[in-house]
Tab-separated table of C-alpha atoms and ligand atoms in Angstrom:
chain	number	residue	atom	x	y	z
G	1	UNK	CA	-21.596	59.323	-284.460
G	2	UNK	CA	-24.498	60.285	-282.288
G	3	UNK	CA	-26.984	57.824	-280.910
G	4	UNK	CA	-29.624	59.503	-283.026
G	5	UNK	CA	-27.805	58.609	-286.232
G	6	UNK	CA	-27.635	54.954	-285.305
G	7	UNK	CA	-31.334	54.825	-284.570
G	8	UNK	CA	-32.202	56.200	-288.044
G	9	UNK	CA	-35.424	55.336	-289.863
G	10	UNK	CA	-37.729	52.884	-288.179
G	11	UNK	CA	-39.400	50.937	-291.007
G	12	UNK	CA	-39.142	50.060	-294.711
G	13	UNK	CA	-42.174	52.218	-295.372
G	14	UNK	CA	-40.529	55.122	-293.534
G	15	UNK	CA	-37.317	54.732	-295.538
G	16	UNK	CA	-39.182	54.724	-298.836
G	17	UNK	CA	-41.434	57.653	-297.928
G	18	UNK	CA	-38.535	59.801	-296.709
G	19	UNK	CA	-36.276	59.083	-299.690
G	20	UNK	CA	-39.139	59.336	-302.182
G	21	UNK	CA	-40.030	62.596	-300.447
G	22	UNK	CA	-36.552	63.841	-301.217
G	23	UNK	CA	-36.756	62.694	-304.827
G	24	UNK	CA	-40.274	63.885	-305.624
G	25	UNK	CA	-40.153	67.666	-305.724
G	26	UNK	CA	-40.201	70.692	-307.967
G	27	UNK	CA	-38.115	68.629	-310.386
G	28	UNK	CA	-41.041	66.267	-311.004
G	29	UNK	CA	-44.016	68.572	-311.007
G	30	UNK	CA	-42.648	71.903	-312.185
G	31	UNK	CA	-39.641	70.998	-314.334
G	32	UNK	CA	-40.295	67.551	-315.835
G	33	UNK	CA	-43.533	68.408	-317.700
G	34	UNK	CA	-42.136	71.442	-319.481
G	35	UNK	CA	-38.846	69.898	-320.555
G	36	UNK	CA	-40.591	66.719	-321.624
G	37	UNK	CA	-42.857	68.844	-323.820
G	38	UNK	CA	-39.930	70.831	-325.146
G	39	UNK	CA	-37.852	67.829	-326.245
G	40	UNK	CA	-40.448	65.827	-328.098
G	41	UNK	CA	-42.756	64.270	-325.464
G	42	UNK	CA	-42.617	60.482	-325.822
G	43	UNK	CA	-39.139	60.617	-327.388
G	44	UNK	CA	-37.787	62.394	-324.304
G	45	UNK	CA	-39.721	60.009	-322.072
G	46	UNK	CA	-38.033	56.962	-323.630
G	47	UNK	CA	-34.535	58.325	-323.056
G	48	UNK	CA	-35.507	59.569	-319.613
G	49	UNK	CA	-36.871	56.194	-318.505
G	50	UNK	CA	-33.638	54.560	-319.621
G	51	UNK	CA	-31.437	56.975	-317.637
G	52	UNK	CA	-33.646	56.877	-314.566
G	53	UNK	CA	-33.656	53.094	-314.255
G	54	UNK	CA	-29.998	52.589	-315.187
G	55	UNK	CA	-27.553	55.296	-314.146
G	56	UNK	CA	-29.971	57.129	-311.833
G	57	UNK	CA	-31.003	54.063	-309.878
G	58	UNK	CA	-27.474	52.709	-309.648
G	59	UNK	CA	-26.198	56.024	-308.304
G	60	UNK	CA	-28.973	56.090	-305.730
G	61	UNK	CA	-28.022	52.606	-304.599
G	62	UNK	CA	-24.351	53.610	-304.524
G	63	UNK	CA	-25.100	56.520	-302.233
G	64	UNK	CA	-27.217	54.334	-299.954
G	65	UNK	CA	-24.350	51.850	-299.763
G	66	UNK	CA	-21.806	54.592	-299.008
G	67	UNK	CA	-24.048	56.045	-296.282
G	68	UNK	CA	-25.047	52.781	-294.645
G	69	UNK	CA	-21.580	51.246	-294.797
G	70	UNK	CA	-19.895	54.275	-293.223
G	71	UNK	CA	-22.773	55.505	-291.030
G	72	UNK	CA	-21.452	58.984	-291.712
G	73	UNK	CA	-22.467	62.149	-293.493
G	74	UNK	CA	-20.736	62.792	-296.864
G	75	UNK	CA	-17.681	64.652	-295.543
G	76	UNK	CA	-16.594	61.740	-293.356
G	77	UNK	CA	-18.132	58.896	-295.373
G	78	UNK	CA	-15.825	59.143	-298.395
G	79	UNK	CA	-12.523	59.176	-296.455
G	80	UNK	CA	-13.845	56.404	-294.184
G	81	UNK	CA	-14.416	54.104	-297.149
G	82	UNK	CA	-11.085	54.824	-298.829
G	83	UNK	CA	-8.772	53.841	-295.975
G	84	UNK	CA	-8.837	57.348	-294.571
G	85	UNK	CA	-7.645	59.170	-297.697
G	86	UNK	CA	-8.685	62.721	-296.964
G	87	UNK	CA	-8.596	63.783	-300.602
G	88	UNK	CA	-11.868	61.929	-301.119
G	89	UNK	CA	-13.457	64.336	-298.713
G	90	UNK	CA	-13.710	66.699	-301.713
G	91	UNK	CA	-16.453	64.467	-303.167
G	92	UNK	CA	-18.481	64.956	-300.000
G	93	UNK	CA	-17.688	68.660	-299.910
G	94	UNK	CA	-18.811	69.177	-303.491
G	95	UNK	CA	-22.090	67.432	-302.684
G	96	UNK	CA	-22.762	69.391	-299.506
G	97	UNK	CA	-21.967	72.699	-301.211
G	98	UNK	CA	-24.295	71.781	-304.075
G	99	UNK	CA	-27.104	70.971	-301.633
G	100	UNK	CA	-26.542	74.344	-299.950
G	101	UNK	CA	-26.824	76.197	-303.264
G	102	UNK	CA	-29.739	74.133	-304.603
G	103	UNK	CA	-31.648	74.839	-301.407
G	104	UNK	CA	-31.416	78.609	-301.964
G	105	UNK	CA	-33.006	78.395	-305.433
G	106	UNK	CA	-35.452	75.807	-304.171
G	107	UNK	CA	-36.615	78.144	-301.413
G	108	UNK	CA	-37.322	80.962	-303.866
G	109	UNK	CA	-39.491	78.794	-306.113
G	110	UNK	CA	-41.167	77.145	-303.120
G	111	UNK	CA	-41.960	80.631	-301.784
G	112	UNK	CA	-43.725	81.505	-305.045
G	113	UNK	CA	-45.649	78.240	-304.806
G	114	UNK	CA	-46.733	78.897	-301.240
G	115	UNK	CA	-47.890	82.402	-302.201
G	116	UNK	CA	-49.884	81.041	-305.137
G	117	UNK	CA	-51.496	78.525	-302.788
G	118	UNK	CA	-52.580	81.388	-300.507
G	119	UNK	CA	-53.773	83.387	-303.523
G	120	UNK	CA	-55.854	80.407	-304.644
G	121	UNK	CA	-57.596	80.064	-301.285
G	122	UNK	CA	-58.260	83.768	-300.899
G	123	UNK	CA	-59.722	83.933	-304.416
G	124	UNK	CA	-57.141	86.450	-305.623
G	125	UNK	CA	-56.052	84.280	-308.556
G	126	UNK	CA	-59.578	83.549	-309.688
G	127	UNK	CA	-60.397	87.271	-309.734
G	128	UNK	CA	-57.786	87.945	-312.431
G	129	UNK	CA	-58.631	87.733	-316.087
G	130	UNK	CA	-57.000	85.321	-318.494
G	131	UNK	CA	-54.596	87.716	-320.161
G	132	UNK	CA	-53.109	89.088	-316.952
G	133	UNK	CA	-51.399	86.077	-315.373
G	134	UNK	CA	-48.029	86.635	-316.981
G	135	UNK	CA	-47.815	90.244	-315.804
G	136	UNK	CA	-49.221	89.238	-312.401
G	137	UNK	CA	-46.358	86.786	-311.973
G	138	UNK	CA	-43.745	89.303	-313.137
G	139	UNK	CA	-44.949	91.981	-310.718
G	140	UNK	CA	-45.266	89.479	-307.887
G	141	UNK	CA	-41.812	87.919	-308.362
G	142	UNK	CA	-40.136	91.337	-308.613
G	143	UNK	CA	-41.739	92.709	-305.452
G	144	UNK	CA	-39.386	92.868	-302.455
G	145	UNK	CA	-41.826	91.751	-299.780
G	146	UNK	CA	-44.153	88.853	-300.626
G	147	UNK	CA	-41.736	86.401	-302.254
G	148	UNK	CA	-39.140	86.919	-299.521
G	149	UNK	CA	-41.686	86.574	-296.740
G	150	UNK	CA	-43.063	83.406	-298.330
G	151	UNK	CA	-39.637	81.845	-298.705
G	152	UNK	CA	-38.853	82.583	-295.071
G	153	UNK	CA	-42.101	80.951	-293.922
G	154	UNK	CA	-41.317	77.919	-296.057
G	155	UNK	CA	-37.769	77.753	-294.681
G	156	UNK	CA	-39.093	77.991	-291.133
G	157	UNK	CA	-41.371	74.987	-291.736
G	158	UNK	CA	-38.447	73.044	-293.189
G	159	UNK	CA	-36.274	73.953	-290.211
G	160	UNK	CA	-38.869	72.812	-287.684
G	161	UNK	CA	-39.139	69.378	-289.300
G	162	UNK	CA	-35.357	68.932	-289.406
G	163	UNK	CA	-35.016	69.998	-285.766
G	164	UNK	CA	-37.643	67.326	-284.994
G	165	UNK	CA	-35.030	64.706	-285.918
G	166	UNK	CA	-34.802	61.742	-288.254
G	167	UNK	CA	-37.584	59.559	-286.896
G	168	UNK	CA	-40.005	62.016	-285.337
G	169	UNK	CA	-39.391	64.825	-287.821
G	170	UNK	CA	-38.401	63.654	-291.290
G	171	UNK	CA	-39.816	60.120	-291.297
G	172	UNK	CA	-43.070	61.048	-289.598
G	173	UNK	CA	-43.773	64.066	-291.797
G	174	UNK	CA	-42.912	62.152	-295.002
G	175	UNK	CA	-45.212	59.279	-294.009
G	176	UNK	CA	-48.091	61.747	-293.764
G	177	UNK	CA	-47.314	64.075	-296.676
G	178	UNK	CA	-46.385	61.570	-299.384
G	179	UNK	CA	-49.711	59.682	-299.404
G	180	UNK	CA	-51.579	63.032	-299.441
G	181	UNK	CA	-49.458	64.071	-302.401
G	182	UNK	CA	-50.250	60.886	-304.333
G	183	UNK	CA	-53.960	61.241	-303.648
G	184	UNK	CA	-53.957	64.874	-304.771
G	185	UNK	CA	-52.107	64.186	-307.987
G	186	UNK	CA	-54.514	61.349	-308.835
G	187	UNK	CA	-57.521	63.627	-308.322
G	188	UNK	CA	-55.934	66.282	-310.539
G	189	UNK	CA	-55.210	63.656	-313.222
G	190	UNK	CA	-58.830	62.527	-313.233
G	191	UNK	CA	-60.027	66.146	-313.540
G	192	UNK	CA	-57.600	66.871	-316.344
G	193	UNK	CA	-58.393	63.693	-318.281
G	194	UNK	CA	-62.150	64.233	-318.119
G	195	UNK	CA	-62.044	67.673	-319.752
G	196	UNK	CA	-63.180	67.949	-323.348
G	197	UNK	CA	-60.205	67.835	-325.690
G	198	UNK	CA	-57.868	66.241	-323.135
G	199	UNK	CA	-56.528	63.716	-325.628
G	200	UNK	CA	-54.476	66.373	-327.436
G	201	UNK	CA	-52.516	66.849	-324.210
G	202	UNK	CA	-51.837	63.130	-323.921
G	203	UNK	CA	-50.702	63.093	-327.514
G	204	UNK	CA	-48.335	65.999	-326.810
G	205	UNK	CA	-46.904	64.226	-323.770
G	206	UNK	CA	-46.553	60.696	-325.109
G	207	UNK	CA	-46.245	60.921	-328.887
G	208	UNK	CA	-42.552	60.419	-329.675
G	209	UNK	CA	-41.338	63.257	-331.860
G	210	UNK	CA	-37.672	62.421	-332.364
G	211	UNK	CA	-37.042	65.541	-334.441
G	212	UNK	CA	-37.378	67.629	-331.265
G	213	UNK	CA	-35.151	65.442	-329.108
G	214	UNK	CA	-31.666	65.934	-330.514
G	215	UNK	CA	-28.461	65.643	-328.579
G	216	UNK	CA	-29.493	68.476	-326.297
G	217	UNK	CA	-32.635	66.568	-325.297
G	218	UNK	CA	-30.615	63.461	-324.429
G	219	UNK	CA	-28.362	65.505	-322.175
G	220	UNK	CA	-31.324	67.260	-320.612
G	221	UNK	CA	-32.837	63.839	-319.871
G	222	UNK	CA	-29.731	62.702	-317.989
G	223	UNK	CA	-29.481	65.971	-316.056
G	224	UNK	CA	-33.157	65.780	-315.175
G	225	UNK	CA	-32.818	62.138	-314.060
G	226	UNK	CA	-30.010	63.045	-311.622
G	227	UNK	CA	-31.773	66.096	-310.228
G	228	UNK	CA	-35.113	64.364	-309.919
G	229	UNK	CA	-33.723	61.326	-308.105
G	230	UNK	CA	-31.682	63.623	-305.789
G	231	UNK	CA	-28.569	61.626	-306.614
G	232	UNK	CA	-24.912	62.539	-306.657
G	233	UNK	CA	-25.159	65.316	-304.091
G	234	UNK	CA	-24.776	63.473	-300.832
G	235	UNK	CA	-28.438	63.718	-299.833
G	236	UNK	CA	-28.914	59.986	-300.365
G	237	UNK	CA	-25.648	59.255	-298.516
G	238	UNK	CA	-27.187	60.948	-295.496
G	239	UNK	CA	-30.487	59.081	-295.818
G	240	UNK	CA	-28.494	55.890	-296.467
G	241	UNK	CA	-26.758	56.340	-293.128
G	242	UNK	CA	-30.190	56.157	-291.454
G	243	UNK	CA	-31.316	52.956	-293.247
G	244	UNK	CA	-31.479	49.851	-291.018
G	245	UNK	CA	-29.015	47.038	-291.737
G	246	UNK	CA	-31.623	44.493	-292.776
G	247	UNK	CA	-33.162	46.667	-295.498
G	248	UNK	CA	-32.685	45.389	-299.064
G	249	UNK	CA	-30.964	48.362	-300.726
G	250	UNK	CA	-31.566	47.203	-304.287
G	251	UNK	CA	-35.285	46.809	-303.706
G	252	UNK	CA	-35.512	50.098	-301.805
G	253	UNK	CA	-33.775	51.985	-304.627
G	254	UNK	CA	-36.059	50.382	-307.178
G	255	UNK	CA	-39.185	51.423	-305.272
G	256	UNK	CA	-38.034	55.001	-304.839
G	257	UNK	CA	-36.964	55.303	-308.466
G	258	UNK	CA	-40.279	53.897	-309.683
G	259	UNK	CA	-42.207	56.211	-307.399
G	260	UNK	CA	-40.273	59.263	-308.585
G	261	UNK	CA	-40.724	58.353	-312.231
G	262	UNK	CA	-44.426	57.674	-311.847
G	263	UNK	CA	-45.101	60.974	-310.111
G	264	UNK	CA	-43.303	62.870	-312.881
G	265	UNK	CA	-45.460	61.163	-315.511
G	266	UNK	CA	-48.617	61.758	-313.470
G	267	UNK	CA	-47.685	65.442	-313.184
G	268	UNK	CA	-47.504	65.572	-316.977
G	269	UNK	CA	-50.918	63.887	-317.184
G	270	UNK	CA	-52.381	66.330	-314.662
G	271	UNK	CA	-51.039	69.350	-316.541
G	272	UNK	CA	-50.987	68.880	-320.334
G	273	UNK	CA	-54.485	67.568	-321.066
G	274	UNK	CA	-55.882	70.490	-319.034
G	275	UNK	CA	-53.654	73.020	-320.796
G	276	UNK	CA	-54.787	71.741	-324.215
G	277	UNK	CA	-58.425	71.373	-323.260
G	278	UNK	CA	-58.465	75.004	-322.168
G	279	UNK	CA	-56.671	76.191	-325.298
G	280	UNK	CA	-53.451	77.458	-323.730
G	281	UNK	CA	-49.848	77.343	-324.884
G	282	UNK	CA	-48.101	74.202	-323.563
G	283	UNK	CA	-44.594	75.194	-324.670
G	284	UNK	CA	-44.048	78.281	-322.568
G	285	UNK	CA	-41.249	76.744	-320.491
G	286	UNK	CA	-40.610	77.425	-316.799
G	287	UNK	CA	-43.531	79.867	-316.578
G	288	UNK	CA	-46.000	77.058	-317.312
G	289	UNK	CA	-46.987	76.516	-313.703
G	290	UNK	CA	-47.251	80.164	-312.612
G	291	UNK	CA	-48.364	81.898	-315.782
G	292	UNK	CA	-50.466	79.353	-317.652
G	293	UNK	CA	-51.933	76.968	-315.097
G	294	UNK	CA	-53.818	79.662	-313.110
G	295	UNK	CA	-55.577	80.626	-316.360
G	296	UNK	CA	-56.355	76.955	-316.985
G	297	UNK	CA	-57.912	76.615	-313.530
G	298	UNK	CA	-59.924	79.800	-314.095
G	299	UNK	CA	-61.431	78.404	-317.251
G	300	UNK	CA	-62.661	75.337	-315.326
G	301	UNK	CA	-65.388	77.460	-313.768
G	302	UNK	CA	-66.721	77.124	-310.206
G	303	UNK	CA	-64.467	74.368	-308.898
G	304	UNK	CA	-61.424	75.817	-310.661
G	305	UNK	CA	-60.180	77.590	-307.543
G	306	UNK	CA	-60.437	74.338	-305.548
G	307	UNK	CA	-58.269	72.567	-308.123
G	308	UNK	CA	-55.916	75.524	-308.187
G	309	UNK	CA	-55.498	75.409	-304.389
G	310	UNK	CA	-55.003	71.634	-304.602
G	311	UNK	CA	-52.335	71.955	-307.256
G	312	UNK	CA	-50.306	74.600	-305.454
G	313	UNK	CA	-50.632	72.688	-302.190
G	314	UNK	CA	-49.372	69.584	-303.983
G	315	UNK	CA	-46.376	71.484	-305.285
G	316	UNK	CA	-45.681	73.026	-301.869
G	317	UNK	CA	-45.754	69.635	-300.125
G	318	UNK	CA	-43.542	68.029	-302.759
G	319	UNK	CA	-41.076	70.909	-302.411
G	320	UNK	CA	-41.175	70.703	-298.618
G	321	UNK	CA	-40.084	67.066	-298.363
G	322	UNK	CA	-37.240	67.777	-300.818
G	323	UNK	CA	-36.146	70.938	-298.996
G	324	UNK	CA	-36.122	68.890	-295.775
G	325	UNK	CA	-33.626	66.454	-297.286
G	326	UNK	CA	-31.445	69.298	-298.573
G	327	UNK	CA	-31.352	70.960	-295.152
G	328	UNK	CA	-30.874	67.584	-293.448
G	329	UNK	CA	-27.767	66.947	-295.571
G	330	UNK	CA	-26.241	70.143	-294.187
G	331	UNK	CA	-27.397	69.522	-290.626
G	332	UNK	CA	-26.193	65.901	-290.627
G	333	UNK	CA	-22.745	67.116	-291.665
G	334	UNK	CA	-22.571	69.476	-288.688
G	335	UNK	CA	-23.969	66.791	-286.345
G	336	UNK	CA	-21.297	64.405	-287.592
G	337	UNK	CA	-18.706	66.881	-286.325
G	338	UNK	CA	-20.237	66.872	-282.874
G	339	UNK	CA	-22.575	69.888	-282.973
G	340	UNK	CA	-26.099	69.553	-281.632
G	341	UNK	CA	-28.926	69.109	-284.114
G	342	UNK	CA	-30.971	72.090	-282.956
G	343	UNK	CA	-28.149	74.562	-282.890
G	344	UNK	CA	-26.678	73.431	-286.240
G	345	UNK	CA	-30.035	73.550	-287.966
G	346	UNK	CA	-30.769	77.064	-286.710
G	347	UNK	CA	-27.372	78.445	-287.740
G	348	UNK	CA	-27.497	76.803	-291.181
G	349	UNK	CA	-31.043	78.091	-291.653
G	350	UNK	CA	-29.959	81.661	-290.931
G	351	UNK	CA	-27.079	81.503	-293.429
G	352	UNK	CA	-29.339	79.880	-296.017
G	353	UNK	CA	-32.001	82.558	-295.450
G	354	UNK	CA	-29.479	85.327	-296.120
G	355	UNK	CA	-28.389	83.736	-299.411
G	356	UNK	CA	-31.924	82.929	-300.581
G	357	UNK	CA	-33.357	86.371	-299.749
G	358	UNK	CA	-30.445	88.119	-301.460
G	359	UNK	CA	-30.861	85.947	-304.566
G	360	UNK	CA	-34.625	86.451	-304.506
G	361	UNK	CA	-34.216	90.226	-304.617
G	362	UNK	CA	-32.039	89.917	-307.715
G	363	UNK	CA	-34.701	88.014	-309.667
G	364	UNK	CA	-35.935	89.653	-312.907
G	365	UNK	CA	-37.037	93.186	-312.159
G	366	UNK	CA	-36.309	92.838	-308.420
G	367	UNK	CA	-34.795	95.726	-306.460
G	368	UNK	CA	-31.264	94.312	-306.751
G	369	UNK	CA	-31.554	92.935	-310.264
G	370	UNK	CA	-29.131	95.523	-311.604
G	371	UNK	CA	-26.331	94.093	-309.431
G	372	UNK	CA	-24.699	91.724	-311.911
G	373	UNK	CA	-21.496	89.824	-312.355
G	374	UNK	CA	-20.511	88.704	-315.840
G	375	UNK	CA	-23.933	89.762	-317.106
G	376	UNK	CA	-25.800	87.577	-314.611
G	377	UNK	CA	-27.573	88.269	-311.349
G	378	UNK	CA	-26.987	86.155	-308.250
G	379	UNK	CA	-30.228	84.292	-308.971
G	380	UNK	CA	-29.097	83.568	-312.542
G	381	UNK	CA	-25.722	82.292	-311.338
G	382	UNK	CA	-27.277	80.005	-308.756
G	383	UNK	CA	-29.793	78.770	-311.284
G	384	UNK	CA	-27.071	78.024	-313.853
G	385	UNK	CA	-24.731	76.303	-311.399
G	386	UNK	CA	-27.356	74.178	-309.686
G	387	UNK	CA	-29.373	73.460	-312.814
G	388	UNK	CA	-26.611	72.609	-315.262
G	389	UNK	CA	-23.135	72.103	-313.850
G	390	UNK	CA	-22.885	71.062	-310.229
G	391	UNK	CA	-25.208	67.998	-310.222
G	392	UNK	CA	-23.370	66.164	-313.046
G	393	UNK	CA	-19.953	67.109	-311.566
G	394	UNK	CA	-20.947	65.695	-308.174
G	395	UNK	CA	-22.553	62.629	-309.747
G	396	UNK	CA	-19.399	61.963	-311.775
G	397	UNK	CA	-17.211	62.181	-308.667
G	398	UNK	CA	-19.573	59.837	-306.809
G	399	UNK	CA	-19.559	57.339	-309.674
G	400	UNK	CA	-15.732	57.386	-309.880
G	401	UNK	CA	-15.429	56.911	-306.134
G	402	UNK	CA	-17.934	54.077	-306.020
G	403	UNK	CA	-16.647	52.252	-309.086
G	404	UNK	CA	-12.913	52.759	-308.778
G	405	UNK	CA	-12.007	53.612	-305.193
G	406	UNK	CA	-14.375	51.786	-302.881
G	407	UNK	CA	-13.590	48.098	-302.379
G	408	UNK	CA	-15.674	45.768	-304.481
G	409	UNK	CA	-15.993	43.321	-301.603
G	410	UNK	CA	-17.383	46.042	-299.315
G	411	UNK	CA	-19.986	46.862	-301.926
G	412	UNK	CA	-20.974	43.222	-302.330
G	413	UNK	CA	-21.108	42.731	-298.573
G	414	UNK	CA	-23.292	45.791	-298.009
G	415	UNK	CA	-25.609	45.071	-300.912
G	416	UNK	CA	-26.136	41.486	-299.803
G	417	UNK	CA	-26.665	42.482	-296.156
G	418	UNK	CA	-23.496	40.653	-295.123
G	419	UNK	CA	-24.201	37.660	-297.309
G	420	UNK	CA	-27.767	37.076	-296.158
G	421	UNK	CA	-29.339	38.191	-299.463
G	422	UNK	CA	-28.613	36.577	-302.781
G	423	UNK	CA	-27.646	39.144	-305.377
G	424	UNK	CA	-27.766	38.089	-308.957
G	425	UNK	CA	-25.844	39.708	-311.815
G	426	UNK	CA	-23.548	41.569	-309.403
G	427	UNK	CA	-20.596	41.496	-311.784
G	428	UNK	CA	-22.617	42.643	-314.759
G	429	UNK	CA	-24.014	45.534	-312.789
G	430	UNK	CA	-20.713	46.395	-311.148
G	431	UNK	CA	-18.375	46.178	-314.115
G	432	UNK	CA	-20.785	47.393	-316.721
G	433	UNK	CA	-22.973	50.079	-315.187
G	434	UNK	CA	-20.984	51.306	-312.222
G	435	UNK	CA	-17.460	51.312	-313.570
G	436	UNK	CA	-18.003	52.218	-317.193
G	437	UNK	CA	-21.438	53.361	-318.338
G	438	UNK	CA	-22.185	55.798	-315.490
G	439	UNK	CA	-18.858	57.692	-315.447
G	440	UNK	CA	-18.642	57.811	-319.263
G	441	UNK	CA	-22.184	59.131	-319.677
G	442	UNK	CA	-21.657	61.720	-316.956
G	443	UNK	CA	-18.364	62.859	-318.425
G	444	UNK	CA	-20.073	63.258	-321.753
G	445	UNK	CA	-22.832	65.394	-320.283
G	446	UNK	CA	-20.326	67.632	-318.614
G	447	UNK	CA	-18.055	68.115	-321.587
G	448	UNK	CA	-20.913	68.780	-323.964
G	449	UNK	CA	-22.507	71.102	-321.409
G	450	UNK	CA	-19.307	73.114	-321.177
G	451	UNK	CA	-18.824	73.184	-324.943
G	452	UNK	CA	-22.502	73.995	-325.530
L	501	LIG	N1	-35.098	65.678	-306.306
L	501	LIG	C1	-35.564	66.982	-305.963
L	501	LIG	C2	-36.594	67.406	-307.019
L	501	LIG	O1	-36.901	66.675	-307.908
L	501	LIG	C3	-34.467	67.991	-305.826
L	501	LIG	C4	-33.326	67.576	-304.939
L	501	LIG	C5	-32.053	67.483	-305.474
L	501	LIG	C6	-33.544	67.271	-303.614
L	501	LIG	C7	-30.991	67.077	-304.670
L	501	LIG	C8	-32.485	66.840	-302.802
L	501	LIG	C9	-31.199	66.747	-303.339
L	501	LIG	O2	-37.103	68.463	-307.003
């Protein structure tokens, strides 16, 4: 281990901001609102809240414990906590590979977001008329230059923060960006809620319509909970390895989980009332943010472009702190094997850039979109793997390792800060949630995903 790793985060606030920065991302602001709408609003929310505060939070705490106990990145952490059994390295490998692939898709979407932010400031978006946003997005996303340039700029920013290190880069940047993000989302909520006809949006978001939920909605809620909390993929193992020994891991996980959940709900409140008030279609899926919201902002009149710029900045910042944690997971792995931070980050960034640019050019209508394998482009494959399969596989492996391989006494010792904290209900939590509920639920998601 390097000296830098031992120094880690410097304060409780820093820990929470950095880990919440990882959790709060495109998953909360871009993905949560549209799937919540799709699966019955309040009905989805009920199931989601259950998964987030049970399995999701427990997995986050497990990863923190694995990271802090071993003080290693995922590849070395799992063998270290299983008496050196190298086969458990596969759990870490699966996580690191998943982070690598997620980051490529993440960069593409973040690039779009950054471009839309620029288009909001320059007035380009506000000069379009209502009916043309869908075709504007299609032409933009298929063009070979702007989306790739934007993703490279975004990746460069991410790289610079990671090169800055744990304390001066990640912690410092998260401590500044996260409060800005919260302030922005609150302002957008107030604007959205004060529009005429906003209540229909709240009804859409919170009214439980169980007929729309179904089995598929329940599975989507679990998948979304894992992705949104950044759990199961080793990212929280890495951040866990930077958490000071006197930090209460249960409390920290609870704070981060609550923060992530709240921001997702606030994103829904910022988006749906405005969409309804302006008479647009709320159920248009992933295109909601890029094809519908710009039209919503346009219909707000004069200040619309200010709110538009604010929204896309909010999304860019949220994506940035998550991309930082994805890149940090890869960098920390290389650092753990003795490479320097700067050199590892630069090399990983270059490889990641090649994958992301290639995938970007295969997006719908892009210049390489005809290059397909099994009827899917590279972008479609990455999207499918990182959106549906890899996160639950990695989470399942993590849950099995934590519940069945790692020593119970090590877990108790780490969670209680070597006996200095009193932990109540340890056995209930350990035997019930960790050993049985989490692995069973995850196995279910996977099997039904494969069958479906
Ligand atoms: N939690 C992030 C989001 O909601 C995505 C992410 C997944 C980040 C895994 C890091 C690791 O967008």
